[in-house]
Short mmCIF file of C-alpha atoms and ligand atoms in Angstrom, two decimals:
data_model
loop_
_atom_site.label_atom_id
_atom_site.label_comp_id
_atom_site.label_asym_id
_atom_site.label_seq_id
_atom_site.Cartn_x
_atom_site.Cartn_y
_atom_site.Cartn_z
CA MET N 1 105.36 85.38 104.78
CA LEU N 2 107.99 86.40 102.48
CA ARG N 3 105.62 87.78 99.78
CA TRP N 4 104.37 90.33 102.58
CA THR N 5 107.55 91.06 104.04
CA LEU N 6 108.69 91.99 100.20
CA LEU N 7 105.52 94.14 99.72
CA ARG N 8 105.89 96.25 102.79
CA ALA N 9 109.44 96.75 101.15
CA ALA N 10 107.88 98.42 98.42
CA ASN N 11 107.36 101.47 100.50
CA SER N 12 110.64 101.77 102.03
CA ASP N 13 113.00 104.47 101.18
CA ARG N 14 116.13 102.53 102.55
CA MET N 15 115.52 99.46 100.37
CA ALA N 16 114.50 101.65 97.21
CA GLY N 17 117.94 103.20 97.77
CA LEU N 18 119.92 99.76 98.20
CA ALA N 19 118.02 98.40 95.18
CA ARG N 20 118.83 101.47 92.94
CA ASP N 21 122.43 101.19 93.98
CA SER N 22 122.74 97.42 92.84
CA ALA N 23 123.80 96.65 89.49
CA THR N 24 122.38 93.44 89.21
CA VAL N 25 118.98 94.76 90.24
CA GLY N 26 119.41 97.37 87.44
CA ARG N 27 120.09 94.71 84.88
CA VAL N 28 117.01 92.47 86.10
CA VAL N 29 114.50 95.75 86.31
CA ALA N 30 115.25 96.16 82.41
CA ARG N 31 112.84 93.08 82.03
CA TYR N 32 110.04 94.82 83.51
CA ILE N 33 110.60 98.48 82.48
CA ALA N 34 110.89 99.92 79.13
CA GLY N 35 113.45 102.45 80.02
CA GLU N 36 113.47 105.90 81.85
CA THR N 37 112.44 108.53 79.62
CA ILE N 38 109.13 108.74 77.43
CA ASP N 39 111.18 108.28 74.46
CA ASP N 40 112.43 104.81 75.88
CA GLY N 41 109.01 103.82 76.41
CA LEU N 42 107.85 104.92 73.10
CA ALA N 43 110.44 103.28 71.36
CA VAL N 44 109.27 99.92 72.83
CA ALA N 45 105.66 100.63 72.40
CA THR N 46 106.13 100.83 68.68
CA ALA N 47 108.01 97.75 68.48
CA LEU N 48 105.33 95.89 70.36
CA ALA N 49 102.54 97.45 68.35
CA ALA N 50 104.68 96.13 65.51
CA GLU N 51 103.92 92.97 66.94
CA GLY N 52 100.21 93.03 66.71
CA MET N 53 100.07 94.19 70.67
CA ASP N 54 98.26 97.11 72.05
CA LEU N 55 99.89 99.03 74.96
CA THR N 56 98.64 101.17 77.87
CA ILE N 57 101.76 103.09 79.21
CA ASP N 58 102.69 103.83 82.57
CA HIS N 59 104.92 106.33 83.88
CA VAL N 60 105.97 104.82 86.92
CA GLY N 61 105.54 106.45 89.99
CA GLU N 62 103.22 106.69 93.33
CA LEU N 63 102.39 108.43 96.65
CA VAL N 64 104.06 111.64 95.80
CA ASP N 65 105.05 113.76 98.62
CA SER N 66 104.51 117.16 97.07
CA VAL N 67 101.97 119.04 94.66
CA GLU N 68 104.87 119.99 92.86
CA HIS N 69 105.89 116.42 92.19
CA ALA N 70 102.37 115.64 91.24
CA GLU N 71 102.41 118.45 88.79
CA LEU N 72 105.58 117.36 87.24
CA ALA N 73 103.95 113.71 87.02
CA ALA N 74 100.63 114.98 85.27
CA ASP N 75 103.08 117.14 82.77
CA VAL N 76 104.59 113.86 81.75
CA TYR N 77 101.16 112.05 80.95
CA ARG N 78 100.36 115.38 79.16
CA ARG N 79 102.98 114.64 77.01
CA LEU N 80 102.56 111.51 76.72
CA LEU N 81 98.83 111.83 75.50
CA ALA N 82 100.04 114.15 72.75
CA ASP N 83 102.93 111.85 71.80
CA VAL N 84 100.77 108.68 71.57
CA GLN N 85 98.22 110.81 69.54
CA ALA N 86 100.80 112.30 67.11
CA ARG N 87 102.43 108.50 66.22
CA SER N 88 99.15 106.92 66.27
CA LEU N 89 100.01 104.20 68.54
CA PRO N 90 97.67 101.79 69.61
CA ALA N 91 98.10 102.68 72.88
CA GLY N 92 96.27 104.20 76.10
CA VAL N 93 97.78 105.34 79.30
CA SER N 94 97.59 103.96 82.77
CA VAL N 95 97.82 106.47 85.83
CA LYS N 96 97.93 105.94 89.61
CA PRO N 97 96.10 108.50 91.46
CA THR N 98 98.56 108.85 94.58
CA GLN N 99 101.09 109.76 91.65
CA LEU N 100 98.94 112.59 91.13
CA GLY N 101 98.49 113.63 94.75
CA LEU N 102 95.73 111.72 96.36
CA HIS N 103 97.07 111.41 99.37
CA ILE N 104 98.07 114.94 100.02
CA ASP N 105 95.56 116.96 98.16
CA HIS N 106 92.22 115.66 97.03
CA GLU N 107 91.00 118.25 95.39
CA GLY N 108 94.16 118.93 93.60
CA CYS N 109 94.43 115.19 92.49
CA ALA N 110 90.96 115.45 91.36
CA ARG N 111 91.52 118.52 89.00
CA LEU N 112 94.60 116.82 87.51
CA ILE N 113 92.63 113.64 86.63
CA GLU N 114 89.95 115.60 85.16
CA ASP N 115 92.07 117.62 82.87
CA LEU N 116 94.02 114.41 81.61
CA ALA N 117 90.92 112.62 81.10
CA GLU N 118 89.59 115.70 79.06
CA ARG N 119 92.73 115.52 77.10
CA ALA N 120 92.70 111.86 76.77
CA THR N 121 88.95 111.75 75.51
CA ALA N 122 90.03 114.76 73.02
CA ALA N 123 93.08 112.68 71.76
CA GLY N 124 90.95 109.42 71.66
CA VAL N 125 93.47 107.78 73.88
CA HIS N 126 92.05 105.41 76.76
CA LEU N 127 92.97 106.48 80.28
CA THR N 128 92.91 103.99 83.04
CA LEU N 129 93.36 104.45 86.57
CA ASP N 130 95.20 101.72 88.57
CA MET N 131 94.06 100.58 91.54
CA GLU N 132 96.53 100.89 94.61
CA ASP N 133 95.81 99.40 97.85
CA HIS N 134 92.75 99.12 99.85
CA THR N 135 93.03 102.92 101.40
CA VAL N 136 92.14 104.62 98.14
CA THR N 137 89.74 102.31 96.53
CA GLU N 138 86.56 103.96 97.27
CA THR N 139 88.16 107.43 96.33
CA THR N 140 89.58 105.79 93.24
CA VAL N 141 86.08 104.45 92.16
CA ARG N 142 84.63 108.11 92.63
CA LEU N 143 87.03 109.65 90.56
CA VAL N 144 86.09 107.33 87.92
CA GLU N 145 82.61 108.29 88.58
CA GLN N 146 83.02 111.93 88.73
CA VAL N 147 85.13 112.23 85.43
CA ARG N 148 82.58 110.02 83.65
CA ALA N 149 80.00 112.45 84.82
CA ALA N 150 81.81 115.28 83.46
CA GLY N 151 81.56 113.83 79.86
CA ALA N 152 85.04 111.96 79.59
CA ALA N 153 83.83 108.58 78.11
CA ASN N 154 86.93 106.94 77.79
CA VAL N 155 88.21 106.82 81.12
CA GLY N 156 88.42 103.21 82.87
CA CYS N 157 89.20 101.72 86.02
CA ALA N 158 91.54 98.67 87.53
CA LEU N 159 89.42 96.41 90.10
CA GLN N 160 91.08 93.90 92.09
CA SER N 161 89.40 90.52 92.50
CA TYR N 162 90.86 89.72 95.90
CA LEU N 163 89.07 92.44 97.69
CA HIS N 164 85.65 91.38 99.07
CA ARG N 165 84.13 94.34 97.93
CA THR N 166 84.77 94.20 94.27
CA PRO N 167 81.72 92.41 92.90
CA GLU N 168 79.87 95.39 94.05
CA ASP N 169 82.23 97.71 92.39
CA VAL N 170 82.17 95.63 89.37
CA ARG N 171 78.25 95.91 89.02
CA ARG N 172 78.64 99.68 90.03
CA LEU N 173 80.97 101.01 87.21
CA THR N 174 79.54 98.66 84.81
CA ARG N 175 76.00 100.40 85.42
CA LEU N 176 77.86 103.49 84.00
CA GLY N 177 79.11 101.66 80.91
CA VAL N 178 82.81 101.78 82.20
CA SER N 179 85.58 99.66 81.05
CA ILE N 180 86.75 97.54 83.73
CA ARG N 181 90.34 95.95 83.97
CA LEU N 182 89.89 93.09 86.05
CA CYS N 183 93.18 91.86 88.04
CA LYS N 184 93.75 89.98 91.16
CA GLY N 185 95.50 92.57 93.19
CA ALA N 186 98.91 93.07 93.86
CA TYR N 187 99.25 94.78 97.46
CA ALA N 188 99.29 92.93 101.25
CA GLU N 189 95.74 93.63 102.37
CA PRO N 190 94.45 91.97 105.29
CA ALA N 191 91.98 88.99 105.72
CA HIS N 192 88.91 91.04 106.51
CA LEU N 193 89.32 92.88 103.52
CA ALA N 194 90.88 90.72 101.07
CA HIS N 195 90.98 86.75 100.02
CA GLN N 196 93.91 85.55 101.12
CA ARG N 197 94.33 82.04 99.41
CA PRO N 198 95.31 82.06 95.60
CA VAL N 199 92.75 79.53 94.76
CA GLU N 200 89.97 81.77 96.62
CA VAL N 201 91.28 84.73 94.61
CA ALA N 202 91.24 82.86 91.14
CA ARG N 203 87.52 81.91 91.85
CA ALA N 204 86.81 85.25 92.96
CA TYR N 205 88.55 86.44 89.46
CA LEU N 206 86.41 83.76 87.71
CA ASP N 207 83.14 84.89 88.83
CA ASP N 208 83.86 88.68 88.17
CA ALA N 209 85.28 87.65 84.84
CA ARG N 210 81.96 85.70 84.10
CA TYR N 211 79.82 88.56 85.10
CA LEU N 212 81.96 91.07 82.62
CA LEU N 213 81.86 88.85 79.63
CA ARG N 214 78.18 88.95 80.23
CA GLU N 215 77.65 92.41 81.14
CA GLY N 216 80.62 94.20 80.65
CA THR N 217 81.57 97.52 78.46
CA GLU N 218 84.96 96.27 76.79
CA PRO N 219 86.11 94.29 79.81
CA ARG N 220 89.86 94.08 80.16
CA PHE N 221 91.41 90.75 81.40
CA ALA N 222 94.86 91.63 83.27
CA THR N 223 95.89 88.36 84.00
CA HIS N 224 99.02 85.81 83.15
CA ASP N 225 97.07 83.05 84.76
CA HIS N 226 96.66 80.24 81.97
CA ARG N 227 93.86 78.62 83.60
CA LEU N 228 91.94 81.67 84.02
CA ILE N 229 92.92 83.01 80.32
CA ALA N 230 91.25 79.32 79.02
CA ALA N 231 88.19 79.71 81.29
CA ILE N 232 87.72 82.94 80.16
CA LYS N 233 88.12 81.94 76.40
CA ARG N 234 85.83 78.98 76.79
CA GLU N 235 82.95 81.19 78.68
CA ALA N 236 83.21 83.74 75.83
CA ALA N 237 82.69 81.17 73.31
CA VAL N 238 79.88 79.55 75.00
CA ILE N 239 77.82 82.88 75.43
CA GLY N 240 78.83 84.09 71.98
CA ARG N 241 81.02 86.98 73.13
CA ASP N 242 82.92 88.34 70.18
CA ARG N 243 86.64 88.03 70.61
CA GLY N 244 86.80 91.92 69.37
CA THR N 245 84.85 93.10 72.12
CA TYR N 246 86.87 92.06 74.98
CA GLU N 247 90.78 92.09 75.64
CA PHE N 248 93.51 90.20 77.80
CA GLN N 249 96.16 92.48 79.29
CA MET N 250 99.70 91.15 80.64
CA LEU N 251 102.68 93.13 81.97
CA TYR N 252 105.69 94.02 79.94
CA GLY N 253 108.33 91.36 80.87
CA VAL N 254 105.91 88.59 82.11
CA ARG N 255 105.12 85.60 80.02
CA PRO N 256 106.22 86.83 76.62
CA GLN N 257 105.55 83.73 74.68
CA MET N 258 102.20 83.44 76.09
CA GLN N 259 101.46 86.99 74.99
CA ARG N 260 102.79 86.29 71.60
CA ALA N 261 100.56 83.00 71.27
CA LEU N 262 97.42 85.05 72.43
CA VAL N 263 97.81 87.47 69.35
CA ALA N 264 98.68 84.59 66.88
CA ASP N 265 95.55 82.86 67.67
CA GLY N 266 93.70 86.18 67.26
CA TYR N 267 92.96 87.28 70.72
CA ARG N 268 93.34 91.05 71.65
CA LEU N 269 96.16 91.55 73.99
CA ARG N 270 97.48 94.73 75.65
CA ILE N 271 100.53 95.23 77.33
CA TYR N 272 101.08 97.21 80.51
CA LEU N 273 103.99 99.26 79.60
CA PRO N 274 105.76 100.90 82.36
CA PHE N 275 108.54 103.64 82.16
CA GLY N 276 110.48 105.93 84.34
CA THR N 277 112.98 106.40 87.04
CA GLN N 278 110.65 105.63 90.06
CA TRP N 279 110.54 102.02 89.28
CA TYR N 280 111.18 100.56 92.54
CA PRO N 281 107.77 100.01 94.14
CA TYR N 282 106.23 98.36 90.75
CA PHE N 283 109.61 96.46 90.49
CA THR N 284 108.81 95.03 94.29
CA ARG N 285 105.47 94.05 93.34
CA ARG N 286 106.50 92.40 90.28
CA ILE N 287 109.46 90.27 92.42
CA ALA N 288 106.82 89.41 95.07
CA GLU N 289 104.31 87.91 92.44
CA ARG N 290 107.12 85.32 91.47
CA PRO N 291 108.26 83.07 94.50
CA ALA N 292 111.29 82.07 92.40
CA ASN N 293 112.22 85.76 92.36
CA LEU N 294 112.10 86.30 96.03
CA LEU N 295 115.49 84.71 97.03
CA PHE N 296 117.32 86.06 94.18
CA PHE N 297 116.22 89.61 94.85
CA LEU N 298 117.00 89.73 98.58
CA ARG N 299 120.52 88.53 97.88
CA SER N 300 121.20 91.11 95.23
CA LEU N 301 120.42 93.33 97.62
CA ALA N 302 123.05 92.01 100.35
CA PRO N 303 126.34 93.53 100.64
CA ARG N 304 129.32 91.84 98.36
CA ARG N 305 131.17 89.09 100.68
CA GLY N 306 134.13 87.45 99.09
CA ARG N 307 132.05 87.07 95.37
CA ASP N 308 130.72 89.33 92.85
CA ARG N 309 127.12 88.87 92.99
CA ASP N 310 126.54 91.22 90.13
CA ALA N 311 128.26 88.79 88.06
CA LEU N 312 125.06 87.12 87.58
CA PRO N 313 123.98 86.83 83.72
CA ALA N 314 122.09 89.95 82.83
CA PRO N 315 118.51 88.81 81.24
CA THR N 316 117.14 90.80 78.28
CA ALA N 317 113.84 91.83 77.29
CA SER N 318 113.71 89.52 74.50
CA LYS N 319 114.89 86.36 76.34
CA PRO N 320 114.27 86.78 80.24
CA SER N 321 116.23 84.43 82.13
CA TRP N 322 113.21 83.22 84.68
C1 FAD C 401 97.95 94.55 82.73
C2 FAD C 401 97.99 94.45 84.33
C3 FAD C 401 97.33 95.54 84.91
C4 FAD C 401 97.60 95.48 86.39
N1 FAD C 401 97.20 96.40 87.09
C5 FAD C 401 97.34 96.15 88.41
C6 FAD C 401 96.66 97.37 89.22
O1 FAD C 401 95.81 98.74 88.66
N2 FAD C 401 96.31 97.12 90.65
C7 FAD C 401 96.89 96.12 91.19
O2 FAD C 401 96.48 95.76 92.42
N3 FAD C 401 97.20 95.11 90.27
C8 FAD C 401 97.35 95.09 89.12
N4 FAD C 401 98.05 94.10 88.32
C9 FAD C 401 98.84 93.04 88.91
C10 FAD C 401 97.73 92.17 89.52
O3 FAD C 401 97.04 92.30 90.42
C11 FAD C 401 98.61 90.56 89.67
O4 FAD C 401 99.49 91.18 90.62
C12 FAD C 401 99.50 89.94 88.93
O5 FAD C 401 99.12 90.35 87.55
C13 FAD C 401 99.82 88.71 89.01
O6 FAD C 401 98.54 88.09 89.00
P1 FAD C 401 98.41 86.61 87.97
O7 FAD C 401 96.98 87.09 87.53
O8 FAD C 401 99.17 87.07 86.65
O9 FAD C 401 98.12 85.28 88.35
P2 FAD C 401 99.71 84.66 89.21
O10 FAD C 401 98.84 83.52 89.52
O11 FAD C 401 100.34 85.61 90.18
O12 FAD C 401 100.48 84.27 88.11
C14 FAD C 401 100.42 83.41 87.13
C15 FAD C 401 101.54 83.04 86.36
O13 FAD C 401 102.06 84.02 85.86
C16 FAD C 401 103.32 84.17 85.94
N5 FAD C 401 103.81 85.43 86.76
C17 FAD C 401 102.88 86.40 87.33
N6 FAD C 401 103.67 87.56 87.79
C18 FAD C 401 104.90 87.26 87.33
C19 FAD C 401 105.96 88.20 87.76
N7 FAD C 401 105.67 89.61 88.17
N8 FAD C 401 107.17 87.87 87.08
C20 FAD C 401 107.15 86.75 86.39
N9 FAD C 401 106.36 85.59 86.10
C21 FAD C 401 105.01 86.14 86.54
C22 FAD C 401 103.80 83.10 86.86
O14 FAD C 401 104.30 81.97 86.05
C23 FAD C 401 102.66 82.77 87.61
O15 FAD C 401 102.85 81.35 87.66
C24 FAD C 401 98.00 94.16 86.80
C25 FAD C 401 98.60 93.13 86.07
C26 FAD C 401 98.26 93.21 84.63
C27 FAD C 401 98.83 92.12 83.93
#
């Protein structure tokens, strides 16, 4: 229930304002967000690459309210693609269609995605469309089909195992040779569309992962769930799938020790690295994923009374406090 409330709060402007004004939240944000500017993001990306990790860089933002804002977001991605290529970083980019205006101008959004896909293909940089809530699932899958049909070969798509429709989408995109990022799903979705119990979501994830290990093009397993990671490694070994042909993905700031252990064991690992000023919805979903974070988050938004809530210790990127 608390998780659902928090996920709804991810779309609240009032809560976003409160969070931005809280110094405590600001310090915790640094655990999940690489900074505000492209240069901040690239600096962290360079450091992680030196540790043997690949990246997919995300300019945080979603649900823009004007075509102008969608164009501005696309400009940041254009610069990012050029910078990644110029620095030869082992990095792709991740884009949310609603950040490019999907909700307000479908055709305009499709044009921006086609343009970014062309540029990404020319630069040899992989571009993944993040998957947002169920209202845009079908449109997002179609956008991927569209840009693939137009010749942009290195565009992939995230799919969410909690949705009942996902096994079909996995097969639909696999038939086109699309590289799929498989995740559990981060939004509050109703029971007629999505599995609700964690054990059902994990079971669905493993079924999709097994299919992708057998049939998928460069499958990307985005999870911090150590049981799923162990099961995927085992399954890959049993069917003889080479470690170089699939990868694990994790979020910046989440389970960093597990991240390093995977790299040390010779597995491919890509870190999802967000930067930018519009971090509130992304950050709120991260908080909702970990029950221990919830109370702390809500208390840090409450007005101070008699004690300095902002005096909590500041976590750092290298040594998280939770
Ligand atoms: C690279 C990547 C890309 C993603 N892209 C999308 C996308 O496009 N669309 C989408 O809907 N979702 C996306 N997600 C989010 C995903 O759907 C899940 O919400 C999220 O990854 C948590 O699920 P889990 O598989 O890690 O398992 P969980 O069971 O949630 O987590 C396993 C363990 O990992 C740790 N953990 C997990 N999350 C956190 C956290 N935020 N803070 C601290 N510890 C944590 C905890 O110890 C937890 O017990 C992405 C996730 C990753 C890793």
